[in-house]
Structure formats: structure tokens, C-alpha cells
Amino acid sequence: MAPGDVRKIIHIDMDAFFASVEQRDAPELRGKPVAVGHGASRGVVAAASYEAREYGVRSAMPSVTAIRRCPELVFVRPRFDVYRAVSQQIHAIFAEYTDLIQPLSLDEAYLDVTENRMGLATAWATAKAIRARIREETGLTASAGISYNKFLAKLASDHRKPNGQFAVTPDMGADWVATLPVKRFHGVGPVTAAKMNRLGIETGADLRAQSMEFLQRHFGSSAQWYHAIARGEDDRPVNPNRTRKSSGSETTFRSDLTDPAEIEAGVLGQADSVWDWCEKAQRFGRTVTVKVKFADFRQITRSRSQPAPVRTQAALREASLALIRGVLPTQMGIRLVGVTVSNFPSEESGEELPLLGGAA
């Protein structure tokens, strides 16, 4: 791209992807409130159709809460093999328009279409063509955001959902950001948004009014990012070679557990699941994290990093057990446990992870 050229970035986001696939494949579910997940008392909603969202049903919501909000809710067990296959279809369509594709998940991705491979008049026309192809080939709808950077493109894709698109041009970017609540900004989570609100920062305009010194004092290393996005600025490239930074697995128990042996068995099961991925991908990380969610939904994590990657299943199991034993015993029941491996080195030394707990 020549100096001074404006990038053309599209963010494609499938509409209620998992639930829409289920409604596509089972016509009797169309028009009904659908939740992908498990409706049992220990279940969690993985995804919700737009009909279900009208009742306040959201992903990650306990199933009992979802049913309370929408008694007519229909639960469908997830079919991740099907979702992955459809995602591959969608990404094959992307690849016809650009090589610069950065997937964020099965159902969304950034595309840099600055190089106009298809000879379409505008990035708007490109996004429209991609959405039409997706609809034709999969029977599903997608929304798109078009802008000159990733931050604005992602914000824009939410603006006309479902089945719509919205463009933020260079001459409107900063002013448009100023009108939005900070809780909508990518990279500003609920905790940070609440902190900003306490500081009198409700909108992009409020954020832009703060000095860098103020932002550094209250938000530390994130200050520069907040200072930039408040002005509609984001120089991050669309990175098709972005590597996976972690692998994790978690499970929700059928009932709250307090027995250490049962809890440890659950952690070992998740460690084995993570190891399967590590072994197949030949990716070995240095940091092991155990996640615990208690019966009152309070959540904690415990992590430990090592100088060398975890290269055996036994070492991962040992590390996971050491971390969960730091939480046990517990009087409060445990609802969920998870294990994650992260901190994959770019050049691995081949050293074995030493056993935790002081073993030589």
C-alpha cells in the first residue's frame, strides 16, 4: 500500500451463528426462541437466536436463568463439527476476495480488501457481494462493518445487525466514535467500562477529553490504546498469520462439588482434553492456568509459568493438580473447573517441564 493510501477493512460477523445453523437445518425451529446448549440445571447457553435474545437470553447465561426469562425456549445440543464445516465454507468465500484474512472465531473475521482483487467499485460493494455469497451458499445471513481500521470496522458491524452493513468513512470516524458509549468499545470490558463511568467517562467524547497523563494514572499500559480509539485511530494490521495464544477446556459439574477427589478428577479430565490439542498441534506452552467457578458464580484462576514448555501429558496433569490443590479444601461448592495452557514459545528449547512441588 502506498504512503497516504487509506486501508479498506471489512469485519464480517455471522448473525447468531450457532442458533442460525440449527434453525436452518431444522425448519420447525424457525421463528422460535432457540438456545444452543444444555437445558439441564447445570447447563449454560452457548448461543441464542434473535427470537430468544428478545427475552434477554444471552450466551454464557445459566440455562435455568434463560428458561426463567423465556419459558418457551427450545434447547438444542451443540454440533461443533457442523459449525466448523460451515465456517470453512465461509472462509473459502473470503479467500476469493483477499489473502489478508484474520479469523477471530468460527463466525467472524477481519478482511483487508485494500487491494481490489475482484474489481468492485468500493469496499461497500465488496462487503455486499461477500454477504450475498454467504447467503447463497450457506443459507445464513451475515452483517458487515466497513472502515479504514479494525476497531471501527468491528464497531460498525454491530450497527445494522442482523443482516445489514454499515460504513465508517475517514471523515466521520472520530466524530462517530464520540457519540458511542464506551461500553461498546472493543477492548473495554464491563469492569473497565464501570470504572470509566465512575470517572465520568460515559462516551467516546468523554474519553477523548482526558489527557494521556490522566489515562496512564487510571488505566496504566492500556492508556495509549484508549487515547487512540477515542480518536478513531487503530494501526493494527489484518494479520492472517496470527497464531493461537492458548488452548483451554472447561466443564460444568452436574452438581456443586466439595469433595477434593471429585474436583481433582474433573481437573485431570480437562487437562487431558487440552493435552490432546497440544499433542495434535505440536504446540507446548510454558504457563498452566486452572480456572474455578464457585456455586455463587465467583470465579478465580491460579497460574504458574515454567522456564520450559510442558511437553508431556504427565507434566500437564501434575501442574494442574498442584494448582487446584492450592484452592482445596473448600467449603463453598465448585460449579466449574477449567485448564488452559498458554505462553507458547516461538523457539522451543526442548527442555522438560520440571515436576511441581519441589521434585528434582
Coordinates of C-alpha atoms in Angstrom, one line a residue:
M1 CA 0.0 0.0 0.0
A2 CA 1.4 3.4 -1.0
P3 CA 2.0 6.0 1.7
G4 CA -1.1 8.0 2.3
D5 CA -3.5 5.4 0.9
V6 CA -6.5 4.6 3.1
R7 CA -6.9 1.0 4.1
K8 CA -10.2 -0.8 3.4
I9 CA -11.1 -3.2 6.2
I10 CA -14.2 -5.3 6.4
H11 CA -15.4 -7.0 9.6
I12 CA -17.8 -9.9 8.8
D13 CA -19.9 -11.2 11.7
M14 CA -22.3 -14.1 11.2
D15 CA -25.8 -13.4 12.7
A16 CA -26.5 -15.7 15.8
F17 CA -24.3 -18.2 14.0
F18 CA -24.8 -21.5 16.0
A19 CA -28.5 -20.9 16.5
S20 CA -29.0 -19.8 12.9
V21 CA -27.3 -23.1 11.7
E22 CA -29.8 -25.1 13.9
Q23 CA -32.8 -23.1 12.6
R24 CA -31.6 -23.6 9.0
D25 CA -31.2 -27.4 9.4
A26 CA -34.5 -27.8 11.4
P27 CA -37.3 -25.8 9.8
E28 CA -39.5 -26.4 12.8
L29 CA -37.2 -24.2 14.9
R30 CA -37.5 -21.1 12.6
G31 CA -39.2 -18.2 14.3
K32 CA -38.9 -19.8 17.7
P33 CA -36.6 -18.8 20.6
V34 CA -33.7 -21.2 20.4
A35 CA -30.7 -21.7 22.7
V36 CA -27.7 -23.8 21.7
G37 CA -26.5 -25.6 24.9
H38 CA -27.8 -27.9 27.5
G39 CA -31.1 -27.2 29.3
A40 CA -30.3 -29.2 32.4
S41 CA -30.0 -27.5 35.7
R42 CA -26.2 -27.3 35.4
G43 CA -26.3 -26.2 31.7
V44 CA -25.1 -23.0 30.1
V45 CA -26.3 -21.2 27.0
A46 CA -23.7 -21.3 24.3
A47 CA -25.6 -19.2 21.8
A48 CA -29.1 -17.7 21.4
S49 CA -31.3 -16.9 18.4
Y50 CA -32.6 -13.4 17.9
E51 CA -36.0 -14.6 19.0
A52 CA -34.5 -15.7 22.3
R53 CA -32.5 -12.5 22.7
E54 CA -35.7 -10.5 22.8
Y55 CA -36.4 -12.2 26.1
G56 CA -32.9 -11.3 27.4
V57 CA -31.4 -14.7 26.8
R58 CA -27.6 -14.4 26.2
S59 CA -24.6 -16.7 25.7
A60 CA -22.9 -17.8 28.9
M61 CA -26.1 -17.4 30.8
P62 CA -27.1 -20.3 33.1
S63 CA -29.8 -22.4 31.5
V64 CA -32.1 -22.1 34.5
T65 CA -32.0 -18.3 34.2
A66 CA -32.6 -18.5 30.4
I67 CA -35.7 -20.7 30.9
R68 CA -37.0 -18.4 33.6
R69 CA -36.7 -15.5 31.2
C70 CA -38.2 -17.4 28.3
P71 CA -40.3 -20.5 29.3
E72 CA -40.8 -21.3 25.6
L73 CA -37.1 -21.6 25.0
V74 CA -36.1 -24.6 22.9
F75 CA -32.6 -26.0 23.7
V76 CA -30.6 -27.7 21.0
R77 CA -27.4 -29.6 21.7
P78 CA -24.4 -28.0 20.0
R79 CA -22.9 -29.6 16.9
F80 CA -19.5 -28.1 16.7
D81 CA -18.4 -30.3 13.8
V82 CA -21.2 -28.8 11.7
Y83 CA -20.3 -25.2 12.8
R84 CA -16.7 -25.8 11.8
A85 CA -17.7 -27.2 8.4
V86 CA -19.9 -24.1 7.7
S87 CA -17.2 -21.8 8.9
Q88 CA -14.8 -23.4 6.4
Q89 CA -17.3 -22.7 3.6
I90 CA -17.5 -19.1 4.7
H91 CA -13.7 -18.7 4.9
A92 CA -13.4 -20.2 1.4
I93 CA -15.6 -17.3 0.2
F94 CA -13.4 -14.8 1.9
A95 CA -10.4 -16.2 0.2
E96 CA -11.8 -15.3 -3.2
Y97 CA -11.7 -11.7 -2.3
T98 CA -8.5 -11.3 -0.4
D99 CA -5.5 -13.2 1.1
L100 CA -5.5 -10.9 4.2
I101 CA -8.0 -12.7 6.4
Q102 CA -7.7 -12.7 10.2
P103 CA -10.3 -15.1 11.8
L104 CA -11.4 -14.1 15.3
S105 CA -13.6 -17.2 15.8
L106 CA -15.7 -19.6 13.8
D107 CA -18.2 -16.8 13.0
E108 CA -16.2 -13.6 12.5
A109 CA -13.2 -12.3 10.7
Y110 CA -11.4 -9.2 9.5
L111 CA -10.7 -8.8 5.8
D112 CA -8.3 -6.3 4.3
V113 CA -9.6 -5.6 0.8
T114 CA -7.4 -2.6 0.1
E115 CA -6.1 -4.5 -2.9
N116 CA -9.2 -4.7 -5.1
R117 CA -8.9 -8.3 -6.3
M118 CA -12.4 -8.6 -7.7
G119 CA -12.5 -5.2 -9.4
L120 CA -15.5 -4.0 -7.4
A121 CA -16.2 -0.2 -7.2
T122 CA -15.9 0.1 -3.4
A123 CA -15.3 -1.8 -0.2
W124 CA -19.1 -1.4 0.4
A125 CA -19.8 -3.3 -2.8
T126 CA -17.3 -6.0 -1.8
A127 CA -18.9 -6.5 1.6
K128 CA -22.3 -6.7 0.0
A129 CA -21.1 -9.3 -2.5
I130 CA -19.5 -11.4 0.2
R131 CA -22.7 -11.3 2.3
A132 CA -24.7 -12.3 -0.8
R133 CA -22.4 -15.2 -1.5
I134 CA -22.6 -16.4 2.1
R135 CA -26.4 -16.3 1.9
E136 CA -26.5 -18.2 -1.4
E137 CA -24.0 -20.9 -0.4
T138 CA -24.9 -21.5 3.3
G139 CA -28.4 -20.1 3.7
L140 CA -27.2 -17.9 6.5
T141 CA -27.0 -14.2 7.0
A142 CA -24.0 -12.1 7.9
S143 CA -23.5 -8.5 9.0
A144 CA -20.6 -6.3 7.9
G145 CA -18.7 -3.3 9.1
I146 CA -16.6 -1.4 6.7
S147 CA -14.0 1.2 7.7
Y148 CA -10.3 2.3 7.4
N149 CA -9.2 0.4 10.5
K150 CA -10.1 -2.8 12.5
F151 CA -11.5 -1.0 15.6
L152 CA -14.1 1.0 13.6
A153 CA -14.9 -1.9 11.3
K154 CA -15.8 -4.1 14.3
L155 CA -17.9 -1.4 15.8
A156 CA -19.7 -0.8 12.5
S157 CA -20.6 -4.5 12.0
D158 CA -22.9 -4.3 15.1
H159 CA -24.6 -1.2 13.9
R160 CA -27.0 -2.8 11.4
K161 CA -27.4 -6.3 12.8
P162 CA -28.8 -8.6 11.8
N163 CA -28.3 -9.0 8.0
G164 CA -27.0 -5.4 7.4
Q165 CA -23.9 -3.4 6.9
F166 CA -22.6 0.0 7.9
A167 CA -19.6 2.0 6.8
V168 CA -17.5 4.5 8.8
T169 CA -15.5 6.7 6.5
P170 CA -12.3 8.6 7.3
D171 CA -14.1 11.9 7.5
M172 CA -16.7 10.7 10.1
G173 CA -14.6 8.2 12.2
A174 CA -13.6 10.4 15.1
D175 CA -17.0 12.2 15.4
W176 CA -18.9 8.9 15.2
V177 CA -16.8 7.3 18.0
A178 CA -17.5 10.4 20.1
T179 CA -21.2 9.6 20.1
L180 CA -20.9 6.0 21.3
P181 CA -21.0 4.7 24.9
V182 CA -17.5 3.4 25.9
K183 CA -19.1 0.0 26.9
R184 CA -19.5 -0.7 23.2
F185 CA -15.7 -0.3 22.5
H186 CA -13.8 -3.4 21.7
G187 CA -11.2 -3.8 24.4
V188 CA -13.3 -2.1 27.1
G189 CA -14.9 -4.8 29.2
P190 CA -17.7 -4.5 31.7
V191 CA -15.2 -3.9 34.6
T192 CA -13.3 -1.2 32.8
A193 CA -16.5 0.4 31.5
A194 CA -17.8 0.6 35.0
K195 CA -14.5 2.2 36.2
M196 CA -14.7 4.7 33.3
N197 CA -18.3 5.6 34.2
R198 CA -17.2 6.2 37.8
L199 CA -14.6 8.6 36.5
G200 CA -17.2 10.5 34.5
I201 CA -16.4 8.8 31.2
E202 CA -19.6 7.7 29.5
T203 CA -19.0 8.3 25.8
G204 CA -16.2 8.4 23.3
A205 CA -16.2 12.2 23.6
D206 CA -15.7 11.9 27.3
L207 CA -12.8 9.5 26.7
R208 CA -11.2 11.8 24.1
A209 CA -11.4 14.8 26.6
Q210 CA -9.0 13.0 29.0
S211 CA -5.3 13.7 28.9
M212 CA -2.7 10.9 28.4
E213 CA -1.5 11.6 31.9
F214 CA -5.0 11.0 33.3
L215 CA -5.4 7.8 31.3
Q216 CA -2.0 6.5 32.4
R217 CA -2.7 7.2 36.0
H218 CA -6.0 5.3 35.9
F219 CA -5.5 2.7 33.2
G220 CA -1.8 2.0 33.1
S221 CA -0.5 0.3 30.0
S222 CA -3.9 0.5 28.3
A223 CA -3.8 4.3 28.3
Q224 CA -2.3 4.6 24.8
W225 CA -4.9 2.3 23.3
Y226 CA -7.8 4.2 24.9
H227 CA -6.3 7.5 23.8
A228 CA -6.1 6.3 20.2
I229 CA -9.5 4.7 19.8
A230 CA -11.2 7.7 21.3
R231 CA -9.9 9.5 18.2
G232 CA -10.9 6.7 15.8
E233 CA -7.3 5.6 15.4
D234 CA -6.0 2.0 15.1
D235 CA -2.9 1.0 13.2
R236 CA -3.1 -2.8 13.7
P237 CA -2.8 -4.7 10.5
V238 CA -5.1 -7.5 9.5
N239 CA -2.8 -10.4 10.3
P240 CA -3.5 -13.7 8.5
N241 CA -0.7 -15.4 10.4
R242 CA -1.9 -14.7 13.9
T243 CA -1.1 -17.7 16.0
R244 CA -3.2 -19.2 18.7
K245 CA -2.1 -18.0 22.1
S246 CA -3.7 -20.6 24.3
S247 CA -5.7 -23.8 24.5
G248 CA -8.2 -24.5 27.2
S249 CA -11.0 -26.8 28.2
E250 CA -13.6 -26.5 31.0
T251 CA -16.6 -28.4 32.3
T252 CA -19.6 -27.6 34.5
F253 CA -20.4 -30.3 37.0
R254 CA -23.9 -31.7 37.3
S255 CA -23.9 -30.6 41.0
D256 CA -21.6 -28.4 43.1
L257 CA -18.6 -30.4 44.3
T258 CA -16.7 -30.1 47.6
D259 CA -15.0 -33.5 47.6
P260 CA -11.3 -32.9 46.7
A261 CA -11.0 -36.3 44.8
E262 CA -14.0 -35.5 42.6
I263 CA -12.8 -32.0 41.9
E264 CA -9.3 -33.2 41.1
A265 CA -10.8 -35.8 38.7
G266 CA -12.6 -33.0 36.9
V267 CA -9.4 -31.0 36.5
L268 CA -7.5 -34.0 35.2
G269 CA -10.2 -34.6 32.6
Q270 CA -9.8 -31.1 31.4
A271 CA -6.0 -31.4 31.4
D272 CA -6.3 -34.5 29.2
S273 CA -8.5 -32.7 26.8
V274 CA -6.1 -29.8 26.5
W275 CA -3.2 -32.2 26.1
D276 CA -5.0 -33.9 23.1
W277 CA -4.9 -30.5 21.3
C278 CA -1.3 -29.7 22.3
E279 CA -0.1 -33.1 21.0
K280 CA -2.0 -32.9 17.7
A281 CA -0.9 -29.3 17.1
Q282 CA 2.6 -29.8 18.4
R283 CA 2.2 -26.6 20.5
F284 CA 3.6 -26.7 24.0
G285 CA 3.2 -23.8 26.4
R286 CA 5.0 -22.7 29.5
T287 CA 2.0 -21.4 31.5
V288 CA -0.7 -23.6 33.0
T289 CA -3.8 -22.0 34.4
V290 CA -6.6 -23.6 36.4
K291 CA -10.0 -21.8 36.5
V292 CA -12.5 -22.4 39.2
K293 CA -16.1 -21.1 39.4
F294 CA -17.9 -21.5 42.7
A295 CA -21.6 -22.1 43.4
D296 CA -22.1 -18.4 43.9
F297 CA -20.6 -17.8 40.5
R298 CA -17.5 -16.2 42.0
Q299 CA -14.6 -17.0 39.7
I300 CA -10.8 -17.4 40.4
T301 CA -7.8 -18.5 38.4
R302 CA -4.5 -19.9 39.5
S303 CA -1.5 -19.9 37.1
R304 CA 2.1 -21.0 37.1
S305 CA 4.8 -20.4 34.5
Q306 CA 7.8 -22.5 33.9
P307 CA 11.1 -21.9 32.2
A308 CA 10.5 -24.7 29.7
P309 CA 7.4 -25.8 27.8
V310 CA 5.0 -28.5 29.2
R311 CA 5.9 -31.4 26.9
T312 CA 4.3 -34.5 28.4
Q313 CA 0.7 -35.3 29.5
A314 CA 2.0 -36.4 32.9
A315 CA 3.7 -33.0 33.4
L316 CA 0.5 -31.1 32.5
R317 CA -1.5 -33.3 34.9
E318 CA 1.0 -32.7 37.7
A319 CA 0.9 -28.9 37.1
S320 CA -2.9 -28.8 37.0
L321 CA -3.2 -30.8 40.2
A322 CA -0.7 -28.6 42.0
L323 CA -2.7 -25.5 41.1
I324 CA -6.2 -26.9 42.1
R325 CA -4.7 -28.2 45.4
G326 CA -3.9 -24.6 46.2
V327 CA -7.6 -23.9 46.2
L328 CA -8.7 -27.1 48.2
P329 CA -10.2 -27.9 50.6
T330 CA -13.2 -25.7 50.0
Q331 CA -16.5 -25.3 51.9
M332 CA -18.1 -23.5 49.0
G333 CA -19.2 -25.9 46.3
I334 CA -17.4 -25.7 43.0
R335 CA -19.6 -25.4 39.9
L336 CA -17.0 -25.4 37.1
V337 CA -13.3 -26.1 36.5
G338 CA -11.1 -25.5 33.5
V339 CA -7.5 -25.9 32.4
T340 CA -5.6 -23.7 29.9
V341 CA -2.1 -23.9 28.5
S342 CA -0.6 -20.6 27.1
N343 CA 2.7 -18.8 26.6
F344 CA 3.8 -20.8 23.6
P345 CA 7.4 -20.0 22.8
S346 CA 8.4 -19.1 19.3
E347 CA 11.6 -21.2 19.6
E348 CA 11.2 -24.1 22.0
S349 CA 14.3 -25.4 23.8
G350 CA 13.1 -29.0 24.1
E351 CA 13.5 -29.0 27.9
E352 CA 11.2 -31.0 30.0
L353 CA 8.9 -29.3 32.5
P354 CA 10.2 -30.0 36.0
L355 CA 7.7 -31.6 38.3
L356 CA 6.0 -29.1 40.6
G357 CA 6.2 -29.3 44.3
G358 CA 9.9 -29.3 44.6
A359 CA 10.8 -32.6 42.9
A360 CA 14.2 -32.7 41.3

